[in-house]
Amino acid sequence: QDAKDMDQLTRIHAQLEKTKEIMHDNIHAMYSTGEDLDQADMTSQDLGQHAVEMVDTAGKVKNKVWWKTMKCRVCICCIILIAVLIILFAVCGITFKKCSGDGGTDVNVEIDETSPPPSDSDDK
């Protein structure tokens, strides 16, 4: 019976060693998983920080582009205004005398008040 007990004890000892080995493997796997989770957490924190930086940079770029566009629009408006002034000066003169209400003539017309105004009866 000692041999039978010894055989059973050896079997139990072998199962215990196998269980112990499985437990070591499980603990090692959990430790590896924990490291992977820590790595994933650090990566997600880095991504979050980069996202915040990207939003800040995008806002700055947006403002720069807006100012650049406004500068271009102001330059175009100034060029158009200068072109209109050049055309007006070319047509009307620098003093705008040619475009004033008198038709651009300097001739004085004298009205003869002694002659009667034309009558409408001549048309009939």
Tab-separated table of N, CA and C in Angstrom:
chain	number	residue	atom	x	y	z
A	1	GLN	N	0.823	-1.173	0.000
A	1	GLN	CA	0.000	0.000	0.000
A	1	GLN	C	0.876	1.249	0.000
A	2	ASP	N	2.095	1.138	0.506
A	2	ASP	CA	3.014	2.263	0.489
A	2	ASP	C	3.367	2.634	-0.957
A	3	ALA	N	3.511	1.649	-1.794
A	3	ALA	CA	3.833	1.912	-3.191
A	3	ALA	C	2.651	2.612	-3.860
A	4	LYS	N	1.448	2.200	-3.511
A	4	LYS	CA	0.245	2.806	-4.084
A	4	LYS	C	0.117	4.247	-3.582
A	5	ASP	N	0.381	4.472	-2.308
A	5	ASP	CA	0.315	5.823	-1.757
A	5	ASP	C	1.408	6.698	-2.368
A	6	MET	N	2.584	6.086	-2.578
A	6	MET	CA	3.688	6.820	-3.159
A	6	MET	C	3.350	7.208	-4.604
A	7	ASP	N	2.739	6.299	-5.338
A	7	ASP	CA	2.356	6.557	-6.723
A	7	ASP	C	1.310	7.683	-6.758
A	8	GLN	N	0.364	7.638	-5.856
A	8	GLN	CA	-0.675	8.661	-5.789
A	8	GLN	C	-0.049	9.995	-5.379
A	9	LEU	N	0.900	9.972	-4.460
A	9	LEU	CA	1.588	11.173	-4.016
A	9	LEU	C	2.404	11.772	-5.163
A	10	THR	N	3.033	10.923	-5.945
A	10	THR	CA	3.815	11.391	-7.085
A	10	THR	C	2.888	12.033	-8.121
A	11	ARG	N	1.754	11.393	-8.347
A	11	ARG	CA	0.787	11.939	-9.290
A	11	ARG	C	0.277	13.310	-8.813
A	12	ILE	N	-0.026	13.408	-7.530
A	12	ILE	CA	-0.514	14.675	-6.981
A	12	ILE	C	0.590	15.728	-7.076
A	13	HIS	N	1.818	15.316	-6.793
A	13	HIS	CA	2.949	16.235	-6.875
A	13	HIS	C	3.138	16.713	-8.323
A	14	ALA	N	2.978	15.844	-9.305
A	14	ALA	CA	3.106	16.197	-10.723
A	14	ALA	C	1.987	17.161	-11.121
A	15	GLN	N	0.775	16.883	-10.645
A	15	GLN	CA	-0.344	17.791	-10.946
A	15	GLN	C	-0.123	19.155	-10.304
A	16	LEU	N	0.418	19.120	-9.094
A	16	LEU	CA	0.702	20.370	-8.391
A	16	LEU	C	1.767	21.174	-9.152
A	17	GLU	N	2.792	20.514	-9.643
A	17	GLU	CA	3.831	21.195	-10.429
A	17	GLU	C	3.245	21.766	-11.718
A	18	LYS	N	2.368	20.962	-12.352
A	18	LYS	CA	1.734	21.422	-13.593
A	18	LYS	C	0.872	22.656	-13.309
A	19	THR	N	0.112	22.608	-12.222
A	19	THR	CA	-0.739	23.738	-11.837
A	19	THR	C	0.119	24.955	-11.514
A	20	LYS	N	1.231	24.708	-10.809
A	20	LYS	CA	2.152	25.783	-10.459
A	20	LYS	C	2.732	26.419	-11.722
A	21	GLU	N	3.081	25.617	-12.689
A	21	GLU	CA	3.625	26.121	-13.950
A	21	GLU	C	2.572	26.931	-14.701
A	22	ILE	N	1.337	26.425	-14.721
A	22	ILE	CA	0.249	27.153	-15.387
A	22	ILE	C	0.015	28.493	-14.697
A	23	MET	N	0.060	28.517	-13.382
A	23	MET	CA	-0.130	29.757	-12.625
A	23	MET	C	0.991	30.755	-12.937
A	24	HIS	N	2.226	30.270	-13.040
A	24	HIS	CA	3.338	31.156	-13.398
A	24	HIS	C	3.129	31.731	-14.790
A	25	ASP	N	2.680	30.895	-15.720
A	25	ASP	CA	2.418	31.370	-17.086
A	25	ASP	C	1.306	32.425	-17.076
A	26	ASN	N	0.250	32.165	-16.286
A	26	ASN	CA	-0.864	33.116	-16.212
A	26	ASN	C	-0.415	34.447	-15.613
A	27	ILE	N	0.399	34.370	-14.566
A	27	ILE	CA	0.899	35.602	-13.950
A	27	ILE	C	1.777	36.359	-14.930
A	28	HIS	N	2.616	35.636	-15.658
A	28	HIS	CA	3.463	36.277	-16.665
A	28	HIS	C	2.601	36.908	-17.764
A	29	ALA	N	1.571	36.219	-18.199
A	29	ALA	CA	0.676	36.746	-19.234
A	29	ALA	C	-0.050	37.997	-18.720
A	30	MET	N	-0.491	37.976	-17.474
A	30	MET	CA	-1.168	39.139	-16.898
A	30	MET	C	-0.198	40.314	-16.803
A	31	TYR	N	1.036	40.027	-16.432
A	31	TYR	CA	2.036	41.077	-16.360
A	31	TYR	C	2.284	41.675	-17.747
A	32	SER	N	2.380	40.817	-18.758
A	32	SER	CA	2.560	41.286	-20.141
A	32	SER	C	1.358	42.108	-20.587
A	33	THR	N	0.168	41.630	-20.260
A	33	THR	CA	-1.048	42.360	-20.621
A	33	THR	C	-1.067	43.712	-19.919
A	34	GLY	N	-0.645	43.734	-18.660
A	34	GLY	CA	-0.568	44.998	-17.926
A	34	GLY	C	0.396	45.965	-18.585
A	35	GLU	N	1.538	45.442	-19.040
A	35	GLU	CA	2.501	46.295	-19.747
A	35	GLU	C	1.896	46.809	-21.041
A	36	ASP	N	1.190	45.931	-21.765
A	36	ASP	CA	0.543	46.348	-23.004
A	36	ASP	C	-0.503	47.419	-22.725
A	37	LEU	N	-1.256	47.255	-21.639
A	37	LEU	CA	-2.262	48.251	-21.283
A	37	LEU	C	-1.601	49.570	-20.897
A	38	ASP	N	-0.501	49.488	-20.166
A	38	ASP	CA	0.224	50.710	-19.827
A	38	ASP	C	0.746	51.405	-21.081
A	39	GLN	N	1.263	50.606	-22.001
A	39	GLN	CA	1.765	51.167	-23.266
A	39	GLN	C	0.617	51.803	-24.057
A	40	ALA	N	-0.529	51.126	-24.110
A	40	ALA	CA	-1.685	51.670	-24.819
A	40	ALA	C	-2.173	52.957	-24.148
A	41	ASP	N	-2.142	52.989	-22.820
A	41	ASP	CA	-2.550	54.189	-22.097
A	41	ASP	C	-1.611	55.346	-22.396
A	42	MET	N	-0.319	55.087	-22.392
A	42	MET	CA	0.649	56.140	-22.703
A	42	MET	C	0.474	56.634	-24.137
A	43	THR	N	0.224	55.706	-25.049
A	43	THR	CA	0.021	56.079	-26.449
A	43	THR	C	-1.223	56.949	-26.601
A	44	SER	N	-2.306	56.575	-25.906
A	44	SER	CA	-3.536	57.364	-26.008
A	44	SER	C	-3.339	58.751	-25.394
A	45	GLN	N	-2.575	58.850	-24.319
A	45	GLN	CA	-2.292	60.160	-23.738
A	45	GLN	C	-1.472	61.013	-24.700
A	46	ASP	N	-0.486	60.393	-25.354
A	46	ASP	CA	0.317	61.115	-26.349
A	46	ASP	C	-0.556	61.597	-27.495
A	47	LEU	N	-1.457	60.732	-27.963
A	47	LEU	CA	-2.352	61.122	-29.054
A	47	LEU	C	-3.255	62.275	-28.634
A	48	GLY	N	-3.739	62.221	-27.393
A	48	GLY	CA	-4.573	63.317	-26.895
A	48	GLY	C	-3.807	64.633	-26.866
A	49	GLN	N	-2.576	64.588	-26.425
A	49	GLN	CA	-1.748	65.796	-26.383
A	49	GLN	C	-1.482	66.315	-27.791
A	50	HIS	N	-1.189	65.405	-28.719
A	50	HIS	CA	-0.953	65.822	-30.113
A	50	HIS	C	-2.223	66.403	-30.725
A	51	ALA	N	-3.367	65.873	-30.356
A	51	ALA	CA	-4.632	66.409	-30.876
A	51	ALA	C	-4.842	67.843	-30.393
A	52	VAL	N	-4.545	68.098	-29.137
A	52	VAL	CA	-4.680	69.459	-28.601
A	52	VAL	C	-3.727	70.403	-29.330
A	53	GLU	N	-2.491	69.971	-29.537
A	53	GLU	CA	-1.523	70.794	-30.258
A	53	GLU	C	-1.970	71.039	-31.693
A	54	MET	N	-2.554	70.034	-32.317
A	54	MET	CA	-3.014	70.175	-33.690
A	54	MET	C	-4.160	71.186	-33.781
A	55	VAL	N	-5.071	71.152	-32.812
A	55	VAL	CA	-6.178	72.108	-32.803
A	55	VAL	C	-5.634	73.529	-32.655
A	56	ASP	N	-4.665	73.718	-31.768
A	56	ASP	CA	-4.054	75.042	-31.598
A	56	ASP	C	-3.384	75.502	-32.892
A	57	THR	N	-2.611	74.622	-33.501
A	57	THR	CA	-1.918	74.969	-34.742
A	57	THR	C	-2.909	75.265	-35.858
A	58	ALA	N	-3.974	74.477	-35.937
A	58	ALA	CA	-4.987	74.710	-36.975
A	58	ALA	C	-5.642	76.072	-36.790
A	59	GLY	N	-5.907	76.463	-35.553
A	59	GLY	CA	-6.483	77.788	-35.290
A	59	GLY	C	-5.548	78.899	-35.721
A	60	LYS	N	-4.264	78.739	-35.439
A	60	LYS	CA	-3.284	79.754	-35.831
A	60	LYS	C	-3.180	79.856	-37.348
A	61	VAL	N	-3.170	78.705	-38.011
A	61	VAL	CA	-3.086	78.697	-39.478
A	61	VAL	C	-4.332	79.348	-40.078
A	62	LYS	N	-5.492	79.044	-39.493
A	62	LYS	CA	-6.752	79.628	-39.976
A	62	LYS	C	-6.697	81.148	-39.875
A	63	ASN	N	-6.214	81.664	-38.747
A	63	ASN	CA	-6.107	83.115	-38.580
A	63	ASN	C	-5.136	83.729	-39.578
A	64	LYS	N	-4.000	83.075	-39.806
A	64	LYS	CA	-3.022	83.597	-40.768
A	64	LYS	C	-3.607	83.653	-42.172
A	65	VAL	N	-4.318	82.592	-42.549
A	65	VAL	CA	-4.918	82.556	-43.885
A	65	VAL	C	-5.990	83.635	-44.006
A	66	TRP	N	-6.788	83.846	-42.947
A	66	TRP	CA	-7.826	84.870	-42.979
A	66	TRP	C	-7.203	86.246	-43.176
A	67	TRP	N	-6.135	86.560	-42.424
A	67	TRP	CA	-5.476	87.848	-42.568
A	67	TRP	C	-4.869	88.014	-43.954
A	68	LYS	N	-4.286	86.930	-44.470
A	68	LYS	CA	-3.691	87.000	-45.800
A	68	LYS	C	-4.763	87.285	-46.852
A	69	THR	N	-5.908	86.637	-46.721
A	69	THR	CA	-7.024	86.861	-47.642
A	69	THR	C	-7.517	88.300	-47.543
A	70	MET	N	-7.646	88.815	-46.328
A	70	MET	CA	-8.115	90.192	-46.151
A	70	MET	C	-7.120	91.184	-46.750
A	71	LYS	N	-5.829	90.935	-46.587
A	71	LYS	CA	-4.820	91.819	-47.174
A	71	LYS	C	-4.939	91.829	-48.698
A	72	CYS	N	-5.157	90.652	-49.269
A	72	CYS	CA	-5.322	90.572	-50.736
A	72	CYS	C	-6.557	91.337	-51.180
A	73	ARG	N	-7.654	91.200	-50.453
A	73	ARG	CA	-8.888	91.915	-50.815
A	73	ARG	C	-8.690	93.417	-50.721
A	74	VAL	N	-8.022	93.889	-49.672
A	74	VAL	CA	-7.771	95.323	-49.523
A	74	VAL	C	-6.881	95.818	-50.664
A	75	CYS	N	-5.857	95.057	-51.029
A	75	CYS	CA	-4.977	95.445	-52.144
A	75	CYS	C	-5.753	95.526	-53.452
A	76	ILE	N	-6.617	94.552	-53.695
A	76	ILE	CA	-7.420	94.560	-54.928
A	76	ILE	C	-8.342	95.772	-54.953
A	77	CYS	N	-8.980	96.085	-53.819
A	77	CYS	CA	-9.857	97.262	-53.758
A	77	CYS	C	-9.069	98.542	-54.010
A	78	CYS	N	-7.875	98.652	-53.459
A	78	CYS	CA	-7.041	99.832	-53.690
A	78	CYS	C	-6.652	99.950	-55.154
A	79	ILE	N	-6.305	98.851	-55.772
A	79	ILE	CA	-5.934	98.869	-57.194
A	79	ILE	C	-7.116	99.308	-58.048
A	80	ILE	N	-8.307	98.794	-57.735
A	80	ILE	CA	-9.506	99.184	-58.489
A	80	ILE	C	-9.782	100.671	-58.290
A	81	LEU	N	-9.665	101.172	-57.058
A	81	LEU	CA	-9.903	102.583	-56.771
A	81	LEU	C	-8.911	103.459	-57.532
A	82	ILE	N	-7.654	103.071	-57.542
A	82	ILE	CA	-6.636	103.845	-58.264
A	82	ILE	C	-6.927	103.833	-59.767
A	83	ALA	N	-7.348	102.682	-60.294
A	83	ALA	CA	-7.678	102.600	-61.724
A	83	ALA	C	-8.855	103.512	-62.061
A	84	VAL	N	-9.891	103.531	-61.210
A	84	VAL	CA	-11.051	104.405	-61.449
A	84	VAL	C	-10.618	105.866	-61.395
A	85	LEU	N	-9.778	106.237	-60.440
A	85	LEU	CA	-9.303	107.624	-60.358
A	85	LEU	C	-8.480	108.009	-61.589
A	86	ILE	N	-7.642	107.104	-62.058
A	86	ILE	CA	-6.844	107.396	-63.264
A	86	ILE	C	-7.758	107.623	-64.455
A	87	ILE	N	-8.794	106.793	-64.591
A	87	ILE	CA	-9.737	106.957	-65.709
A	87	ILE	C	-10.486	108.280	-65.574
A	88	LEU	N	-10.942	108.603	-64.356
A	88	LEU	CA	-11.647	109.881	-64.152
A	88	LEU	C	-10.746	111.072	-64.460
A	89	PHE	N	-9.499	111.037	-64.011
A	89	PHE	CA	-8.582	112.131	-64.293
A	89	PHE	C	-8.310	112.232	-65.793
A	90	ALA	N	-8.225	111.107	-66.472
A	90	ALA	CA	-7.973	111.126	-67.921
A	90	ALA	C	-9.161	111.717	-68.669
A	91	VAL	N	-10.366	111.406	-68.225
A	91	VAL	CA	-11.560	111.881	-68.927
A	91	VAL	C	-11.919	113.301	-68.503
A	92	CYS	N	-11.928	113.595	-67.226
A	92	CYS	CA	-12.428	114.870	-66.712
A	92	CYS	C	-11.338	115.884	-66.402
A	93	GLY	N	-10.107	115.478	-66.371
A	93	GLY	CA	-9.046	116.395	-65.984
A	93	GLY	C	-8.862	116.345	-64.475
A	94	ILE	N	-7.756	116.873	-64.043
A	94	ILE	CA	-7.437	116.786	-62.619
A	94	ILE	C	-8.374	117.663	-61.795
A	95	THR	N	-8.831	118.766	-62.348
A	95	THR	CA	-9.732	119.657	-61.600
A	95	THR	C	-11.191	119.311	-61.825
A	96	PHE	N	-11.476	118.329	-62.649
A	96	PHE	CA	-12.846	117.883	-62.973
A	96	PHE	C	-13.663	118.990	-63.648
A	97	LYS	N	-12.988	119.946	-64.304
A	97	LYS	CA	-13.693	121.029	-64.986
A	97	LYS	C	-14.462	120.506	-66.192
A	98	LYS	N	-13.895	119.512	-66.868
A	98	LYS	CA	-14.551	118.974	-68.062
A	98	LYS	C	-15.825	118.214	-67.714
A	99	CYS	N	-15.929	117.748	-66.527
A	99	CYS	CA	-17.097	116.954	-66.134
A	99	CYS	C	-18.060	117.724	-65.238
A	100	SER	N	-17.858	119.028	-65.091
A	100	SER	CA	-18.783	119.796	-64.259
A	100	SER	C	-20.088	119.976	-65.007
A	101	GLY	N	-21.085	120.540	-64.398
A	101	GLY	CA	-22.432	120.626	-64.953
A	101	GLY	C	-22.591	121.538	-66.146
A	102	ASP	N	-21.609	122.371	-66.536
A	102	ASP	CA	-21.786	123.319	-67.641
A	102	ASP	C	-21.479	122.711	-69.003
A	103	GLY	N	-21.300	121.429	-69.074
A	103	GLY	CA	-21.085	120.770	-70.359
A	103	GLY	C	-19.660	120.864	-70.840
A	104	GLY	N	-18.814	121.431	-70.084
A	104	GLY	CA	-17.416	121.490	-70.441
A	104	GLY	C	-17.076	122.625	-71.379
A	105	THR	N	-17.968	123.606	-71.598
A	105	THR	CA	-17.667	124.733	-72.490
A	105	THR	C	-17.428	125.972	-71.656
A	106	ASP	N	-16.594	126.812	-72.165
A	106	ASP	CA	-16.312	128.068	-71.478
A	106	ASP	C	-16.948	129.247	-72.231
A	107	VAL	N	-17.837	128.983	-73.165
A	107	VAL	CA	-18.456	130.028	-73.973
A	107	VAL	C	-19.591	130.656	-73.180
A	108	ASN	N	-19.597	131.975	-73.135
A	108	ASN	CA	-20.691	132.689	-72.469
A	108	ASN	C	-21.773	132.972	-73.488
A	109	VAL	N	-22.967	132.564	-73.226
A	109	VAL	CA	-24.084	132.783	-74.143
A	109	VAL	C	-24.883	133.963	-73.618
A	110	GLU	N	-25.071	134.937	-74.502
A	110	GLU	CA	-25.855	136.109	-74.114
A	110	GLU	C	-27.263	135.938	-74.631
A	111	ILE	N	-28.199	136.256	-73.814
A	111	ILE	CA	-29.608	136.137	-74.187
A	111	ILE	C	-30.114	137.530	-74.552
A	112	ASP	N	-30.727	137.637	-75.710
A	112	ASP	CA	-31.288	138.900	-76.160
A	112	ASP	C	-32.687	139.012	-75.592
A	113	GLU	N	-32.877	139.937	-74.685
A	113	GLU	CA	-34.162	140.049	-74.017
A	113	GLU	C	-35.139	140.922	-74.809
A	114	THR	N	-34.717	141.602	-75.823
A	114	THR	CA	-35.593	142.479	-76.579
A	114	THR	C	-36.422	141.724	-77.589
A	115	SER	N	-35.938	140.607	-78.066
A	115	SER	CA	-36.713	139.858	-79.053
A	115	SER	C	-37.739	139.004	-78.336
A	116	PRO	N	-38.915	138.857	-78.953
A	116	PRO	CA	-39.963	138.067	-78.315
A	116	PRO	C	-39.630	136.581	-78.390
A	117	PRO	N	-40.110	135.814	-77.430
A	117	PRO	CA	-39.860	134.379	-77.469
A	117	PRO	C	-40.597	133.762	-78.636
A	118	PRO	N	-40.100	132.693	-79.184
A	118	PRO	CA	-40.787	132.072	-80.317
A	118	PRO	C	-42.171	131.590	-79.902
A	119	SER	N	-43.111	131.717	-80.806
A	119	SER	CA	-44.490	131.335	-80.470
A	119	SER	C	-44.767	129.939	-80.965
A	120	ASP	N	-45.730	129.322	-80.339
A	120	ASP	CA	-46.115	127.963	-80.710
A	120	ASP	C	-47.079	127.968	-81.886
A	121	SER	N	-47.583	129.117	-82.317
A	121	SER	CA	-48.564	129.191	-83.381
A	121	SER	C	-47.928	128.909	-84.731
A	122	ASP	N	-46.636	129.054	-84.894
A	122	ASP	CA	-45.968	128.821	-86.160
A	122	ASP	C	-45.990	127.354	-86.536
A	123	ASP	N	-46.114	126.507	-85.579
A	123	ASP	CA	-46.091	125.077	-85.852
A	123	ASP	C	-47.383	124.616	-86.492
A	124	LYS	N	-48.502	125.379	-86.340
A	124	LYS	CA	-49.794	124.940	-86.839
A	124	LYS	C	-50.056	125.340	-88.201
